[in-house]
C-alpha cells in the first residue's frame, strides 16, 4: 500500500519511473496551469504555478494515447537519464505525475529564453569572454553526464536555456539521451542534422562521447560566429559540408578559439578532442574562467538544521504532508509533490541568501555520489546513493519555437 501525505499525494512509483500515481483530476489543485510555452507531437509544455509555494515551474504534459512503442522507449530513457544526472548546469526535474491518460513532468522554469535566440540577436557572435563563460558551463554539464555514462545526442543551442536571475545556462531536453558503456558502440541514428556528427549521419555505430563533442564544436562556432558552420540551402548540401568538414570561421575569432573548434570538428572521432582535453584547452582553461567554480545544488543534507526545520514546519502546517512522510520521501530521493514542494521552498531560501548572480547577468536584448551499476541492455533501473538532490530534464528549452530537424534512422538494442 502506498503511503499518502495529508493532501493525498502518494509517495510510491509507477512504471519504473518513480512517478506519483493517481493524480487524475487533482493536478489543478496542486499546480495552476497557465500559458502554453510550446507544443510537440505528443506533448505540450505549459507554464504553471505551484499552488502552495507560488513558485513558477514548467509542466510538460505528455498524452500517453499518442505514444507508439518507440516514443515510449525514448520517454523512458529521458526520465531515466534526467533522474540520474544531477548538476547545477542541467535543468531540474521536480516531480513525475503519472495518470491514466497523461504523464506530467514538472520542471525548472528558465527565465531568459534559449541560447539559439540569444545567438540570433548577435549577428557577429558573442564576445569571446562571454562565449567562454557559457561554453564552459555547457562543457561542465556534459562532462558530468559522461562521467555517469549518459550521452545527450541532441546538443544544440535550442537545448541550452538561460536562468537570468542566477546568471547561468543549463542543459535541457534529454529526449534522445541514453546510457552507454565505455568502449561499446551505440547504433541509433538521431539528433538534428546541423549538429550531428558525420558517423551518425552515415548510419555507422559510434562512440557515444565523441558525438557530443562534435555538437559542442558546432555550439562554440555559433557562439563566436553568430551562425552555424554547416547550414546550407538544403539538407543535401548541409550533409555534404558536414562530411567534408568544410566551414569558414570569421576573421575576428582568435587563433586559440579557432584551434579549439578545429579540435572538435574532426571527421574521425578517434582524432576528435576528448572532454578532458577540451576542459584543459588554453582558450577555455584560464585563470579567471568560471568553469572551475561549482554552483550549489539544493539538498536537504546540505541545508542548515534551522532552514530544514522551518521548511518541514511550513509544510506540515500547510497540510502538505506529515513530517514522517516528508523525511521518507527525501531519504528515498522520490520525485513527488512532497519533494517538489520541499525543494521549491529550499531554493527560495537559497535565492534570498544569494540575491546576486554568481556570474555576469544575461542582457535581454543584445557531485552527488552515484553508484554506477554494470551495463545491462535490459536494465531499466537507476541506482543512486545519498544524492537527495533533484535532477534535470528537458524543459522549457524544448518549446518548439523552431522546427526540429531530427532523424530516427534505426533503433537497435542499445541500453534499453
Short mmCIF file of C-alpha atoms in Angstrom, two decimals:
data_model
loop_
_atom_site.label_atom_id
_atom_site.label_comp_id
_atom_site.label_asym_id
_atom_site.label_seq_id
_atom_site.Cartn_x
_atom_site.Cartn_y
_atom_site.Cartn_z
CA UNK A 1 0.00 0.00 0.00
CA UNK A 2 1.26 3.47 -0.90
CA UNK A 3 1.86 5.98 1.85
CA UNK A 4 -0.01 9.25 1.47
CA UNK A 5 0.57 12.71 2.76
CA UNK A 6 -2.24 14.80 4.13
CA UNK A 7 -3.11 16.16 0.69
CA UNK A 8 -3.43 12.71 -0.82
CA UNK A 9 -0.08 12.77 -2.59
CA UNK A 10 1.13 9.17 -2.82
CA UNK A 11 4.83 8.66 -2.47
CA UNK A 12 5.17 5.46 -4.49
CA UNK A 13 6.37 4.94 -8.02
CA UNK A 14 4.91 3.58 -11.22
CA UNK A 15 6.19 2.18 -14.48
CA UNK A 16 9.82 2.16 -13.41
CA UNK A 17 9.87 5.98 -13.45
CA UNK A 18 9.33 6.56 -9.74
CA UNK A 19 6.26 8.55 -10.70
CA UNK A 20 3.46 9.64 -8.44
CA UNK A 21 0.28 7.80 -9.39
CA UNK A 22 -3.38 8.66 -9.04
CA UNK A 23 -3.42 12.39 -9.77
CA UNK A 24 -6.26 12.34 -12.29
CA UNK A 25 -8.43 15.35 -11.60
CA UNK A 26 -6.05 16.67 -8.94
CA UNK A 27 -3.32 18.35 -10.98
CA UNK A 28 -5.24 21.63 -10.92
CA UNK A 29 -5.29 21.56 -7.14
CA UNK A 30 -1.53 21.19 -6.97
CA UNK A 31 -0.41 23.28 -9.95
CA UNK A 32 -2.28 26.06 -11.71
CA UNK A 33 -1.56 25.55 -15.41
CA UNK A 34 -1.14 28.86 -17.22
CA UNK A 35 0.19 29.85 -20.64
CA UNK A 36 1.34 27.34 -23.24
CA UNK A 37 5.06 27.58 -23.87
CA UNK A 38 5.33 25.08 -26.69
CA UNK A 39 3.84 22.05 -28.41
CA UNK A 40 5.20 18.83 -29.83
CA UNK A 41 3.74 15.74 -31.49
CA UNK A 42 2.60 14.16 -28.25
CA UNK A 43 3.37 16.78 -25.61
CA UNK A 44 2.62 20.34 -24.63
CA UNK A 45 4.75 22.46 -22.28
CA UNK A 46 2.92 24.88 -20.02
CA UNK A 47 3.98 27.47 -17.52
CA UNK A 48 2.44 26.66 -14.17
CA UNK A 49 2.31 27.90 -10.60
CA UNK A 50 2.98 25.56 -7.71
CA UNK A 51 -0.09 26.34 -5.62
CA UNK A 52 1.40 26.02 -2.13
CA UNK A 53 4.66 27.91 -2.72
CA UNK A 54 3.54 30.21 -5.53
CA UNK A 55 6.74 29.38 -7.44
CA UNK A 56 6.68 29.20 -11.25
CA UNK A 57 7.53 25.90 -12.92
CA UNK A 58 7.27 24.33 -16.37
CA UNK A 59 4.97 21.34 -16.78
CA UNK A 60 5.43 19.03 -19.73
CA UNK A 61 2.12 17.27 -20.37
CA UNK A 62 2.50 14.06 -22.37
CA UNK A 63 -0.55 12.47 -23.99
CA UNK A 64 0.05 8.76 -23.46
CA UNK A 65 -2.53 7.79 -26.09
CA UNK A 66 -0.29 9.30 -28.80
CA UNK A 67 2.82 7.36 -27.83
CA UNK A 68 3.95 4.49 -30.03
CA UNK A 69 6.46 1.90 -28.88
CA UNK A 70 9.50 3.90 -29.96
CA UNK A 71 8.20 7.10 -28.34
CA UNK A 72 7.61 5.25 -25.08
CA UNK A 73 11.18 3.98 -25.10
CA UNK A 74 12.54 7.49 -25.70
CA UNK A 75 10.33 8.87 -22.95
CA UNK A 76 11.50 6.22 -20.51
CA UNK A 77 15.15 6.93 -21.35
CA UNK A 78 14.55 10.67 -20.97
CA UNK A 79 13.09 10.34 -17.48
CA UNK A 80 15.66 7.72 -16.52
CA UNK A 81 18.60 9.90 -17.56
CA UNK A 82 17.26 13.11 -16.08
CA UNK A 83 16.84 11.40 -12.73
CA UNK A 84 20.41 10.17 -12.87
CA UNK A 85 22.08 13.44 -13.88
CA UNK A 86 22.14 16.00 -11.07
CA UNK A 87 24.15 19.10 -11.89
CA UNK A 88 23.86 22.88 -11.44
CA UNK A 89 24.02 23.37 -15.22
CA UNK A 90 21.25 20.90 -16.05
CA UNK A 91 17.56 21.78 -15.81
CA UNK A 92 15.96 20.19 -12.76
CA UNK A 93 13.15 17.68 -12.65
CA UNK A 94 10.93 18.22 -9.62
CA UNK A 95 8.14 15.72 -9.99
CA UNK A 96 6.79 12.97 -12.24
CA UNK A 97 3.00 12.55 -12.15
CA UNK A 98 1.55 9.50 -13.88
CA UNK A 99 -2.20 9.41 -14.58
CA UNK A 100 -4.42 7.11 -16.63
CA UNK A 101 -4.07 9.19 -19.79
CA UNK A 102 -1.20 11.63 -19.23
CA UNK A 103 2.28 11.89 -17.82
CA UNK A 104 3.28 15.20 -16.25
CA UNK A 105 6.92 16.21 -15.87
CA UNK A 106 7.29 19.17 -13.52
CA UNK A 107 10.46 21.05 -14.42
CA UNK A 108 12.58 24.01 -13.50
CA UNK A 109 11.42 27.07 -15.44
CA UNK A 110 14.03 29.10 -17.30
CA UNK A 111 13.51 32.85 -17.20
CA UNK A 112 15.71 34.00 -20.07
CA UNK A 113 14.89 32.07 -23.24
CA UNK A 114 17.32 29.76 -25.00
CA UNK A 115 20.81 30.09 -26.39
CA UNK A 116 19.67 29.95 -30.02
CA UNK A 117 17.53 33.07 -29.69
CA UNK A 118 20.33 34.80 -27.81
CA UNK A 119 22.86 34.00 -30.54
CA UNK A 120 20.46 35.20 -33.24
CA UNK A 121 20.39 38.60 -31.54
CA UNK A 122 24.17 38.84 -32.01
CA UNK A 123 24.79 38.74 -35.75
CA UNK A 124 28.57 38.62 -35.46
CA UNK A 125 28.59 36.33 -32.45
CA UNK A 126 29.26 36.93 -28.79
CA UNK A 127 32.47 38.32 -27.37
CA UNK A 128 34.94 35.56 -26.60
CA UNK A 129 34.87 36.14 -22.82
CA UNK A 130 31.09 35.79 -22.86
CA UNK A 131 31.20 32.78 -25.18
CA UNK A 132 33.83 31.19 -22.93
CA UNK A 133 31.61 31.68 -19.90
CA UNK A 134 28.58 29.98 -21.43
CA UNK A 135 30.51 27.30 -23.28
CA UNK A 136 32.39 26.40 -20.12
CA UNK A 137 29.14 25.80 -18.27
CA UNK A 138 27.87 23.54 -21.08
CA UNK A 139 31.13 21.58 -21.04
CA UNK A 140 30.81 21.08 -17.29
CA UNK A 141 27.28 19.74 -17.69
CA UNK A 142 28.20 17.32 -20.48
CA UNK A 143 31.35 16.18 -18.70
CA UNK A 144 29.23 15.29 -15.70
CA UNK A 145 26.74 13.41 -17.88
CA UNK A 146 29.52 11.39 -19.47
CA UNK A 147 31.04 10.51 -16.10
CA UNK A 148 27.68 8.93 -15.30
CA UNK A 149 27.71 7.19 -18.71
CA UNK A 150 24.86 9.31 -20.07
CA UNK A 151 25.13 10.65 -23.63
CA UNK A 152 22.86 13.53 -24.68
CA UNK A 153 22.88 13.10 -28.50
CA UNK A 154 20.89 16.27 -29.23
CA UNK A 155 23.18 19.08 -28.14
CA UNK A 156 22.28 22.37 -29.80
CA UNK A 157 21.68 25.97 -28.72
CA UNK A 158 17.91 25.39 -28.61
CA UNK A 159 18.55 22.87 -25.83
CA UNK A 160 20.52 25.28 -23.65
CA UNK A 161 18.39 27.70 -21.63
CA UNK A 162 19.18 30.82 -19.61
CA UNK A 163 18.46 31.34 -15.93
CA UNK A 164 18.92 35.07 -15.92
CA UNK A 165 18.44 35.73 -12.23
CA UNK A 166 21.03 33.09 -11.35
CA UNK A 167 23.29 34.14 -14.21
CA UNK A 168 23.76 30.63 -15.58
CA UNK A 169 22.91 28.48 -18.58
CA UNK A 170 21.54 24.96 -18.24
CA UNK A 171 21.26 21.95 -20.48
CA UNK A 172 17.80 20.58 -21.22
CA UNK A 173 15.88 18.16 -23.47
CA UNK A 174 17.16 14.66 -22.81
CA UNK A 175 14.73 13.12 -25.30
CA UNK A 176 17.50 11.36 -27.25
CA UNK A 177 19.74 10.65 -24.28
CA UNK A 178 20.78 7.15 -23.31
CA UNK A 179 23.11 5.21 -21.07
CA UNK A 180 26.30 3.89 -22.64
CA UNK A 181 29.11 1.55 -21.70
CA UNK A 182 32.63 2.91 -22.29
CA UNK A 183 34.20 1.18 -25.26
CA UNK A 184 30.89 -0.11 -26.62
CA UNK A 185 29.33 1.48 -29.69
CA UNK A 186 25.79 2.80 -29.99
CA UNK A 187 23.65 2.25 -33.07
CA UNK A 188 20.70 4.66 -33.05
CA UNK A 189 20.87 7.49 -35.59
CA UNK A 190 19.22 10.52 -34.03
CA UNK A 191 19.59 14.21 -33.40
CA UNK A 192 19.43 17.35 -35.53
CA UNK A 193 21.21 17.43 -38.89
CA UNK A 194 23.18 20.66 -38.50
CA UNK A 195 24.63 19.47 -35.17
CA UNK A 196 25.08 15.75 -35.90
CA UNK A 197 28.49 14.10 -36.18
CA UNK A 198 29.44 12.51 -39.53
CA UNK A 199 29.42 8.99 -38.11
CA UNK A 200 25.78 9.35 -37.02
CA UNK A 201 24.73 10.64 -40.44
CA UNK A 202 26.50 7.72 -42.12
CA UNK A 203 24.47 5.30 -40.01
CA UNK A 204 27.62 3.77 -38.53
CA UNK A 205 27.90 2.51 -34.99
CA UNK A 206 29.59 5.23 -32.97
CA UNK A 207 31.40 6.14 -29.78
CA UNK A 208 28.89 7.95 -27.57
CA UNK A 209 31.07 10.70 -26.03
CA UNK A 210 32.56 11.65 -29.40
CA UNK A 211 29.20 12.60 -30.94
CA UNK A 212 28.50 15.03 -28.09
CA UNK A 213 31.96 16.55 -28.58
CA UNK A 214 31.20 17.22 -32.25
CA UNK A 215 27.99 19.02 -31.27
CA UNK A 216 29.93 21.07 -28.73
CA UNK A 217 32.18 22.21 -31.56
CA UNK A 218 29.15 23.38 -33.54
CA UNK A 219 27.82 25.25 -30.49
CA UNK A 220 31.13 27.04 -29.85
CA UNK A 221 31.32 28.01 -33.53
CA UNK A 222 27.84 29.52 -33.30
CA UNK A 223 28.67 31.36 -30.09
CA UNK A 224 31.63 33.21 -31.60
CA UNK A 225 30.42 33.49 -35.23
CA UNK A 226 26.68 34.05 -34.82
CA UNK A 227 25.74 31.33 -37.30
CA UNK A 228 26.02 27.57 -37.75
CA UNK A 229 29.11 26.16 -39.50
CA UNK A 230 27.05 23.69 -41.54
CA UNK A 231 23.77 25.28 -42.60
CA UNK A 232 23.23 25.30 -46.34
CA UNK A 233 20.19 25.94 -48.54
CA UNK A 234 19.03 22.33 -48.30
CA UNK A 235 19.75 19.22 -46.27
CA UNK A 236 21.75 17.59 -49.06
CA UNK A 237 24.22 20.48 -49.22
CA UNK A 238 24.41 20.63 -45.43
CA UNK A 239 25.19 16.92 -45.31
CA UNK A 240 28.00 17.34 -47.86
CA UNK A 241 29.53 20.18 -45.85
CA UNK A 242 29.46 18.09 -42.67
CA UNK A 243 31.05 15.08 -44.36
CA UNK A 244 33.80 17.27 -45.82
CA UNK A 245 34.21 19.21 -42.55
CA UNK A 246 34.15 22.41 -44.59
CA UNK A 247 33.45 25.60 -42.68
CA UNK A 248 34.70 29.18 -42.57
CA UNK A 249 35.41 30.91 -39.27
CA UNK A 250 35.09 34.69 -39.05
CA UNK A 251 38.35 36.63 -39.06
CA UNK A 252 37.59 38.30 -35.74
CA UNK A 253 37.79 34.95 -33.89
CA UNK A 254 41.10 34.44 -32.07
CA UNK A 255 43.55 31.78 -33.20
CA UNK A 256 43.21 29.99 -29.85
CA UNK A 257 39.44 29.72 -30.24
CA UNK A 258 39.79 28.58 -33.86
CA UNK A 259 42.16 25.83 -32.76
CA UNK A 260 39.71 24.58 -30.13
CA UNK A 261 36.86 24.48 -32.66
CA UNK A 262 39.14 22.63 -35.06
CA UNK A 263 39.93 20.02 -32.41
CA UNK A 264 36.23 19.22 -32.03
CA UNK A 265 35.05 19.40 -35.65
CA UNK A 266 37.17 16.48 -36.83
CA UNK A 267 35.57 13.83 -39.04
CA UNK A 268 37.49 10.93 -37.49
CA UNK A 269 36.01 10.50 -33.97
CA UNK A 270 39.21 8.86 -32.74
CA UNK A 271 41.13 12.06 -33.53
CA UNK A 272 38.47 14.32 -32.03
CA UNK A 273 39.32 16.04 -28.75
CA UNK A 274 38.02 14.43 -25.57
CA UNK A 275 36.10 16.39 -22.96
CA UNK A 276 39.11 16.35 -20.65
CA UNK A 277 41.22 17.82 -23.44
CA UNK A 278 38.58 20.47 -24.12
CA UNK A 279 38.38 21.45 -20.45
CA UNK A 280 42.16 21.89 -20.30
CA UNK A 281 42.45 23.73 -23.62
CA UNK A 282 44.28 27.08 -23.23
CA UNK A 283 41.33 29.03 -24.66
CA UNK A 284 38.86 27.60 -22.16
CA UNK A 285 41.08 26.93 -19.17
CA UNK A 286 42.00 30.40 -17.98
CA UNK A 287 42.76 31.65 -14.50
CA UNK A 288 39.64 33.79 -14.26
CA UNK A 289 37.32 31.39 -16.05
CA UNK A 290 34.28 30.31 -14.04
CA UNK A 291 34.42 26.77 -15.43
CA UNK A 292 36.29 25.70 -12.30
CA UNK A 293 33.65 27.02 -9.90
CA UNK A 294 30.68 24.96 -8.78
CA UNK A 295 27.28 26.46 -8.18
CA UNK A 296 25.36 24.92 -5.30
CA UNK A 297 22.68 22.31 -5.70
CA UNK A 298 19.92 22.32 -3.13
CA UNK A 299 19.99 19.21 -0.94
CA UNK A 300 18.25 18.60 2.34
CA UNK A 301 21.55 17.20 3.63
CA UNK A 302 23.34 20.48 2.92
CA UNK A 303 20.66 22.81 4.28
CA UNK A 304 21.22 24.14 7.77
CA UNK A 305 19.23 22.41 10.51
CA UNK A 306 17.36 25.66 11.10
CA UNK A 307 16.32 26.08 7.46
CA UNK A 308 15.39 22.41 7.17
CA UNK A 309 13.26 22.61 10.32
CA UNK A 310 11.49 25.75 9.09
CA UNK A 311 10.60 24.13 5.77
CA UNK A 312 9.36 20.97 7.48
CA UNK A 313 7.22 23.06 9.84
CA UNK A 314 5.78 25.11 6.98
CA UNK A 315 4.82 22.01 5.00
CA UNK A 316 3.27 20.22 7.97
CA UNK A 317 1.34 23.34 8.99
CA UNK A 318 0.23 23.75 5.37
CA UNK A 319 -1.21 20.24 5.42
CA UNK A 320 1.09 19.11 2.60
CA UNK A 321 2.24 16.00 4.45
CA UNK A 322 3.30 14.61 7.78
CA UNK A 323 6.87 15.02 8.97
CA UNK A 324 7.36 11.26 8.64
CA UNK A 325 6.18 11.21 5.02
CA UNK A 326 8.44 14.15 4.17
CA UNK A 327 11.55 12.58 5.65
CA UNK A 328 10.78 9.27 3.96
CA UNK A 329 10.36 10.93 0.55
CA UNK A 330 13.63 12.84 0.97
CA UNK A 331 15.54 9.74 2.05
CA UNK A 332 14.24 7.79 -0.94
CA UNK A 333 15.02 10.67 -3.32
CA UNK A 334 11.50 10.49 -4.72
CA UNK A 335 10.02 12.74 -7.40
CA UNK A 336 6.61 13.55 -5.95
CA UNK A 337 4.60 16.54 -4.77
CA UNK A 338 6.14 16.35 -1.30
CA UNK A 339 9.74 16.60 -2.50
CA UNK A 340 8.81 19.14 -5.19
CA UNK A 341 7.33 21.41 -2.51
CA UNK A 342 10.32 20.94 -0.22
CA UNK A 343 12.90 21.80 -2.87
CA UNK A 344 10.95 24.78 -4.22
CA UNK A 345 10.88 26.21 -0.68
CA UNK A 346 14.57 25.38 -0.20
CA UNK A 347 15.52 27.09 -3.47
CA UNK A 348 13.53 30.16 -2.50
CA UNK A 349 15.56 30.28 0.71
CA UNK A 350 18.80 29.89 -1.22
CA UNK A 351 17.85 32.74 -3.56
CA UNK A 352 17.13 35.01 -0.59
CA UNK A 353 20.58 34.26 0.83
CA UNK A 354 22.31 34.76 -2.55
CA UNK A 355 20.36 37.53 -4.29
CA UNK A 356 23.16 38.48 -6.68
CA UNK A 357 24.04 36.33 -9.70
CA UNK A 358 27.30 34.45 -9.37
CA UNK A 359 28.19 35.15 -12.99
CA UNK A 360 27.53 38.01 -15.35
CA UNK A 361 23.79 38.52 -15.98
CA UNK A 362 22.49 37.93 -19.49
CA UNK A 363 21.27 41.08 -21.26
CA UNK A 364 17.74 40.71 -22.60
CA UNK A 365 18.43 42.43 -25.85
CA UNK A 366 21.52 42.12 -27.44
CA UNK A 367 28.83 15.51 -7.35
CA UNK A 368 26.34 13.69 -5.76
CA UNK A 369 27.79 10.24 -5.21
CA UNK A 370 26.36 7.90 -7.81
CA UNK A 371 26.89 4.16 -7.88
CA UNK A 372 27.21 3.02 -11.47
CA UNK A 373 25.89 -0.48 -11.99
CA UNK A 374 27.32 -2.79 -14.67
CA UNK A 375 25.89 -2.05 -18.10
CA UNK A 376 22.93 -4.27 -18.90
CA UNK A 377 20.93 -3.88 -22.08
CA UNK A 378 17.75 -4.98 -20.32
CA UNK A 379 18.27 -2.97 -17.16
CA UNK A 380 15.51 -0.41 -16.64
CA UNK A 381 16.58 0.80 -13.21
CA UNK A 382 18.80 3.53 -11.85
CA UNK A 383 20.61 3.29 -8.54
CA UNK A 384 21.82 6.41 -6.78
CA UNK A 385 23.27 6.76 -3.33
CA UNK A 386 22.92 9.72 -0.99
CA UNK A 387 22.31 12.37 -3.60
CA UNK A 388 18.94 13.67 -2.43
CA UNK A 389 19.36 16.45 -4.94
CA UNK A 390 16.66 16.78 -7.53
CA UNK A 391 17.79 16.43 -11.09
CA UNK A 392 17.11 17.53 -14.57
CA UNK A 393 15.34 17.47 -17.76
CA UNK A 394 14.12 18.58 -20.97
CA UNK A 395 12.11 21.55 -20.05
CA UNK A 396 11.19 24.87 -21.39
CA UNK A 397 14.04 24.72 -23.92
CA UNK A 398 12.06 22.11 -25.82
CA UNK A 399 9.47 24.68 -26.67
CA UNK A 400 9.22 24.02 -30.40
CA UNK A 401 9.74 27.67 -31.30
CA UNK A 402 11.68 26.41 -34.30
CA UNK A 403 11.18 23.24 -36.26
CA UNK A 404 13.33 20.32 -35.14
CA UNK A 405 15.15 18.57 -37.96
CA UNK A 406 15.52 15.16 -36.37
CA UNK A 407 16.01 11.81 -37.98
CA UNK A 408 15.50 8.46 -36.33
CA UNK A 409 17.02 6.08 -38.85
CA UNK A 410 17.32 2.87 -36.87
CA UNK A 411 16.57 1.89 -33.31
CA UNK A 412 18.68 -1.08 -32.29
CA UNK A 413 19.21 -2.60 -28.87
CA UNK A 414 21.25 -0.08 -27.01
CA UNK A 415 20.85 0.37 -23.29
CA UNK A 416 17.07 0.00 -23.17
#
